[in-house]
Amino acid sequence: MSFKYAALLAATVFAAPAFAEVDIEAGEKAFKKCKSCHMIKNGDDVIYKGGKTGPNLYGLPGRVAGAGEDFKYGQSIVEAGEKGLTWDAETFSAYIADPKGFLVEYLDDSKAKAKMAKQRVKNPEDIFAYLESVVAE
Ligand code: HEC
C-alpha cells in the first residue's frame, strides 16, 4: 500500500462517522411533527406541505436566524440573527429543543422570547440533514 493511499484511507475512516450518524429518511418522517406550522417550499415548488404559523424552512441550513422571507418573526430571533446566529446542525438542534432557553442564552437576555414552543424530537440532526438534502436535489 502506498503512503498516499494509506493516508487517504485513514482520512476516509476518520471523516465517516460524522456523516454516518444522520438519517435523512428518518428526518423526513420526523418532519411530521413540524408540518402543522412549517412548510418546505421553493418558490411554487412545494416539497413538504405544511402550515404557515412558522416560517418556510426551505434553505434553512446555513441561513441567518430569523431571516426567512414572508414571515413576521419575533424580535429576539431577529436580534440573534443580527448578532450572527446561523443555522447549522448544532444550533438547530439546541434551538428546537428549547427555543426560548436557547435565545435567552444566546442573547444573554433573560427577557428574550420565542414564538415557537419546545419540540420533542429524538434526533433533530436527522431533520437538519433532511432539510439539507431537499436543497441539494
Ligand atoms: C406550533 C407551531 C410550530 C411547530 C409545531 C414547530 N414550529 Fe418551528 N417555528 C414556529 C414559529 C412561530 C417560529 C418563529 C419563531 C420566532 O419568530 O420567534 C418557528 C421557527 C423555527 C425555526 C427558526 C427559523 C428561522 O428562519 O430562523 C426553526 C429552525 C424551526 N422553527 C424548526 C422547527 C422544527 C424542526 C419543528 C419540528 C420538530 C418545528 N419548528 C415545529 C412554530 C412552530
Short mmCIF file of C-alpha atoms and ligand atoms in Angstrom, two decimals:
data_model
loop_
_atom_site.label_atom_id
_atom_site.label_comp_id
_atom_site.label_asym_id
_atom_site.label_seq_id
_atom_site.Cartn_x
_atom_site.Cartn_y
_atom_site.Cartn_z
CA MET A 1 0.00 0.00 0.00
CA SER A 2 1.47 3.35 -0.96
CA PHE A 3 1.71 6.04 1.63
CA LYS A 4 -0.67 8.24 -0.29
CA TYR A 5 -3.36 5.57 -0.38
CA ALA A 6 -2.95 4.78 3.30
CA ALA A 7 -3.32 8.46 4.17
CA LEU A 8 -6.45 8.74 2.05
CA LEU A 9 -7.93 5.66 3.64
CA ALA A 10 -7.22 6.98 7.10
CA ALA A 11 -8.84 10.30 6.23
CA THR A 12 -11.95 8.50 4.97
CA VAL A 13 -12.25 6.31 8.03
CA PHE A 14 -11.94 9.21 10.42
CA ALA A 15 -14.23 11.50 8.44
CA ALA A 16 -17.02 8.95 8.02
CA PRO A 17 -18.66 8.81 11.48
CA ALA A 18 -19.69 12.48 11.40
CA PHE A 19 -21.86 11.73 8.37
CA ALA A 20 -22.86 8.17 9.07
CA GLU A 21 -24.85 9.22 12.12
CA VAL A 22 -27.58 11.12 10.30
CA ASP A 23 -30.57 9.50 8.64
CA ILE A 24 -32.27 11.69 6.03
CA GLU A 25 -35.26 9.37 5.68
CA ALA A 26 -35.86 9.38 9.42
CA GLY A 27 -35.57 13.17 9.29
CA GLU A 28 -38.27 13.37 6.64
CA LYS A 29 -40.52 11.18 8.79
CA ALA A 30 -39.82 13.27 11.87
CA PHE A 31 -40.82 16.41 9.98
CA LYS A 32 -44.42 15.28 10.61
CA LYS A 33 -44.02 16.96 13.99
CA CYS A 34 -43.23 20.28 12.35
CA LYS A 35 -45.67 20.38 9.45
CA SER A 36 -48.59 21.82 11.39
CA CYS A 37 -46.62 25.07 11.44
CA HIS A 38 -43.86 24.77 8.84
CA MET A 39 -43.85 24.03 5.14
CA ILE A 40 -40.88 23.40 2.87
CA LYS A 41 -41.42 25.31 -0.31
CA ASN A 42 -39.04 26.53 -3.00
CA GLY A 43 -40.94 29.22 -4.88
CA ASP A 44 -44.05 27.41 -6.14
CA ASP A 45 -42.49 24.00 -5.67
CA VAL A 46 -43.99 22.50 -2.52
CA ILE A 47 -41.57 19.91 -1.14
CA TYR A 48 -43.42 19.26 2.12
CA LYS A 49 -46.92 20.58 2.60
CA GLY A 50 -47.44 22.35 5.90
CA GLY A 51 -48.88 25.26 7.82
CA LYS A 52 -47.98 28.92 7.92
CA THR A 53 -47.76 29.54 11.65
CA GLY A 54 -43.98 29.23 11.33
CA PRO A 55 -41.58 30.24 8.53
CA ASN A 56 -40.91 28.21 5.39
CA LEU A 57 -37.92 26.01 6.21
CA TYR A 58 -36.63 25.65 2.64
CA GLY A 59 -32.98 26.65 2.51
CA LEU A 60 -32.70 26.89 6.28
CA PRO A 61 -29.29 25.18 6.65
CA GLY A 62 -26.66 27.90 6.64
CA ARG A 63 -29.24 30.67 6.75
CA VAL A 64 -29.15 33.56 9.22
CA ALA A 65 -31.72 33.07 12.02
CA GLY A 66 -34.96 34.98 11.65
CA ALA A 67 -34.26 35.87 8.04
CA GLY A 68 -36.72 33.79 6.01
CA GLU A 69 -38.91 35.67 3.54
CA ASP A 70 -42.56 36.50 4.12
CA PHE A 71 -42.63 35.74 7.81
CA LYS A 72 -43.05 38.01 10.77
CA TYR A 73 -40.52 36.74 13.28
CA GLY A 74 -40.36 37.62 16.93
CA GLN A 75 -37.90 40.31 17.92
CA SER A 76 -35.50 38.03 19.81
CA ILE A 77 -34.75 35.62 16.96
CA VAL A 78 -34.19 38.54 14.57
CA GLU A 79 -31.82 40.07 17.09
CA ALA A 80 -29.95 36.76 17.40
CA GLY A 81 -29.59 36.68 13.60
CA GLU A 82 -28.23 40.21 13.63
CA LYS A 83 -25.72 39.11 16.23
CA GLY A 84 -24.51 36.36 13.92
CA LEU A 85 -26.66 33.30 14.66
CA THR A 86 -26.85 30.98 11.66
CA TRP A 87 -28.35 27.50 11.45
CA ASP A 88 -26.08 24.50 11.50
CA ALA A 89 -26.82 21.05 12.91
CA GLU A 90 -25.75 22.15 16.36
CA THR A 91 -27.57 25.48 16.71
CA PHE A 92 -30.66 23.97 15.07
CA SER A 93 -30.77 21.03 17.50
CA ALA A 94 -30.28 23.24 20.53
CA TYR A 95 -32.88 25.76 19.36
CA ILE A 96 -35.72 23.35 18.63
CA ALA A 97 -35.25 21.54 21.95
CA ASP A 98 -35.80 24.83 23.80
CA PRO A 99 -36.26 27.93 21.61
CA LYS A 100 -36.73 30.39 24.46
CA GLY A 101 -33.92 28.97 26.58
CA PHE A 102 -31.62 28.99 23.58
CA LEU A 103 -32.36 32.64 22.78
CA VAL A 104 -32.06 33.71 26.41
CA GLU A 105 -28.61 32.19 26.45
CA TYR A 106 -27.54 33.35 23.00
CA LEU A 107 -28.60 36.94 23.63
CA ASP A 108 -27.66 36.84 27.30
CA ASP A 109 -31.07 38.39 27.93
CA SER A 110 -33.43 36.76 30.41
CA LYS A 111 -36.35 38.55 28.73
CA ALA A 112 -35.76 37.01 25.30
CA LYS A 113 -38.90 35.50 23.78
CA ALA A 114 -39.61 32.77 21.26
CA LYS A 115 -42.72 32.29 19.14
CA MET A 116 -42.04 28.57 18.98
CA ALA A 117 -42.52 26.12 21.85
CA LYS A 118 -40.11 23.30 22.77
CA GLN A 119 -40.19 20.43 20.27
CA ARG A 120 -39.65 16.87 21.40
CA VAL A 121 -37.73 15.07 18.70
CA LYS A 122 -35.28 12.27 19.21
CA ASN A 123 -32.75 13.14 16.51
CA PRO A 124 -33.03 16.75 15.40
CA GLU A 125 -29.85 16.36 13.34
CA ASP A 126 -31.79 13.96 11.07
CA ILE A 127 -34.34 16.71 10.35
CA PHE A 128 -31.48 19.10 9.66
CA ALA A 129 -29.92 16.58 7.24
CA TYR A 130 -33.31 16.21 5.54
CA LEU A 131 -33.55 20.00 5.15
CA GLU A 132 -30.07 20.00 3.61
CA SER A 133 -30.97 17.15 1.26
CA VAL A 134 -34.01 18.87 -0.27
CA VAL A 135 -31.88 21.85 -1.27
CA ALA A 136 -29.21 19.65 -2.79
CA GLU A 137 -31.79 17.93 -5.05
C1 HEC B 1 -46.99 25.12 16.82
C2 HEC B 1 -46.21 25.65 15.71
C3 HEC B 1 -44.80 25.15 15.46
C4 HEC B 1 -44.34 23.85 15.42
C5 HEC B 1 -45.12 22.57 15.65
C6 HEC B 1 -42.94 23.92 15.05
N1 HEC B 1 -42.56 25.24 14.90
FE1 HEC B 1 -40.71 25.91 14.35
N2 HEC B 1 -41.34 27.83 14.48
C7 HEC B 1 -42.64 28.21 14.78
C8 HEC B 1 -42.71 29.67 14.83
C9 HEC B 1 -43.95 30.52 15.10
C10 HEC B 1 -41.40 30.14 14.55
C11 HEC B 1 -40.88 31.58 14.56
C12 HEC B 1 -40.18 31.83 15.89
C13 HEC B 1 -39.99 33.28 16.26
O1 HEC B 1 -40.23 34.17 15.44
O2 HEC B 1 -39.58 33.53 17.42
C14 HEC B 1 -40.57 28.95 14.32
C15 HEC B 1 -39.23 28.99 13.99
C16 HEC B 1 -38.45 27.89 13.70
C17 HEC B 1 -37.07 27.93 13.30
C18 HEC B 1 -36.24 29.18 13.05
C19 HEC B 1 -36.44 29.55 11.59
C20 HEC B 1 -35.65 30.72 11.05
O3 HEC B 1 -35.91 31.08 9.89
O4 HEC B 1 -34.80 31.28 11.75
C21 HEC B 1 -36.68 26.64 13.12
C22 HEC B 1 -35.30 26.17 12.71
C23 HEC B 1 -37.81 25.79 13.42
N3 HEC B 1 -38.87 26.58 13.77
C24 HEC B 1 -37.80 24.42 13.33
C25 HEC B 1 -38.87 23.60 13.68
C26 HEC B 1 -38.83 22.16 13.61
C27 HEC B 1 -37.66 21.35 13.11
C28 HEC B 1 -40.04 21.71 14.05
C29 HEC B 1 -40.49 20.27 14.22
C30 HEC B 1 -39.67 19.42 15.04
C31 HEC B 1 -40.83 22.88 14.39
N4 HEC B 1 -40.09 24.00 14.15
C32 HEC B 1 -42.13 22.82 14.88
C33 HEC B 1 -43.71 27.38 15.02
C34 HEC B 1 -43.66 26.02 15.12
#
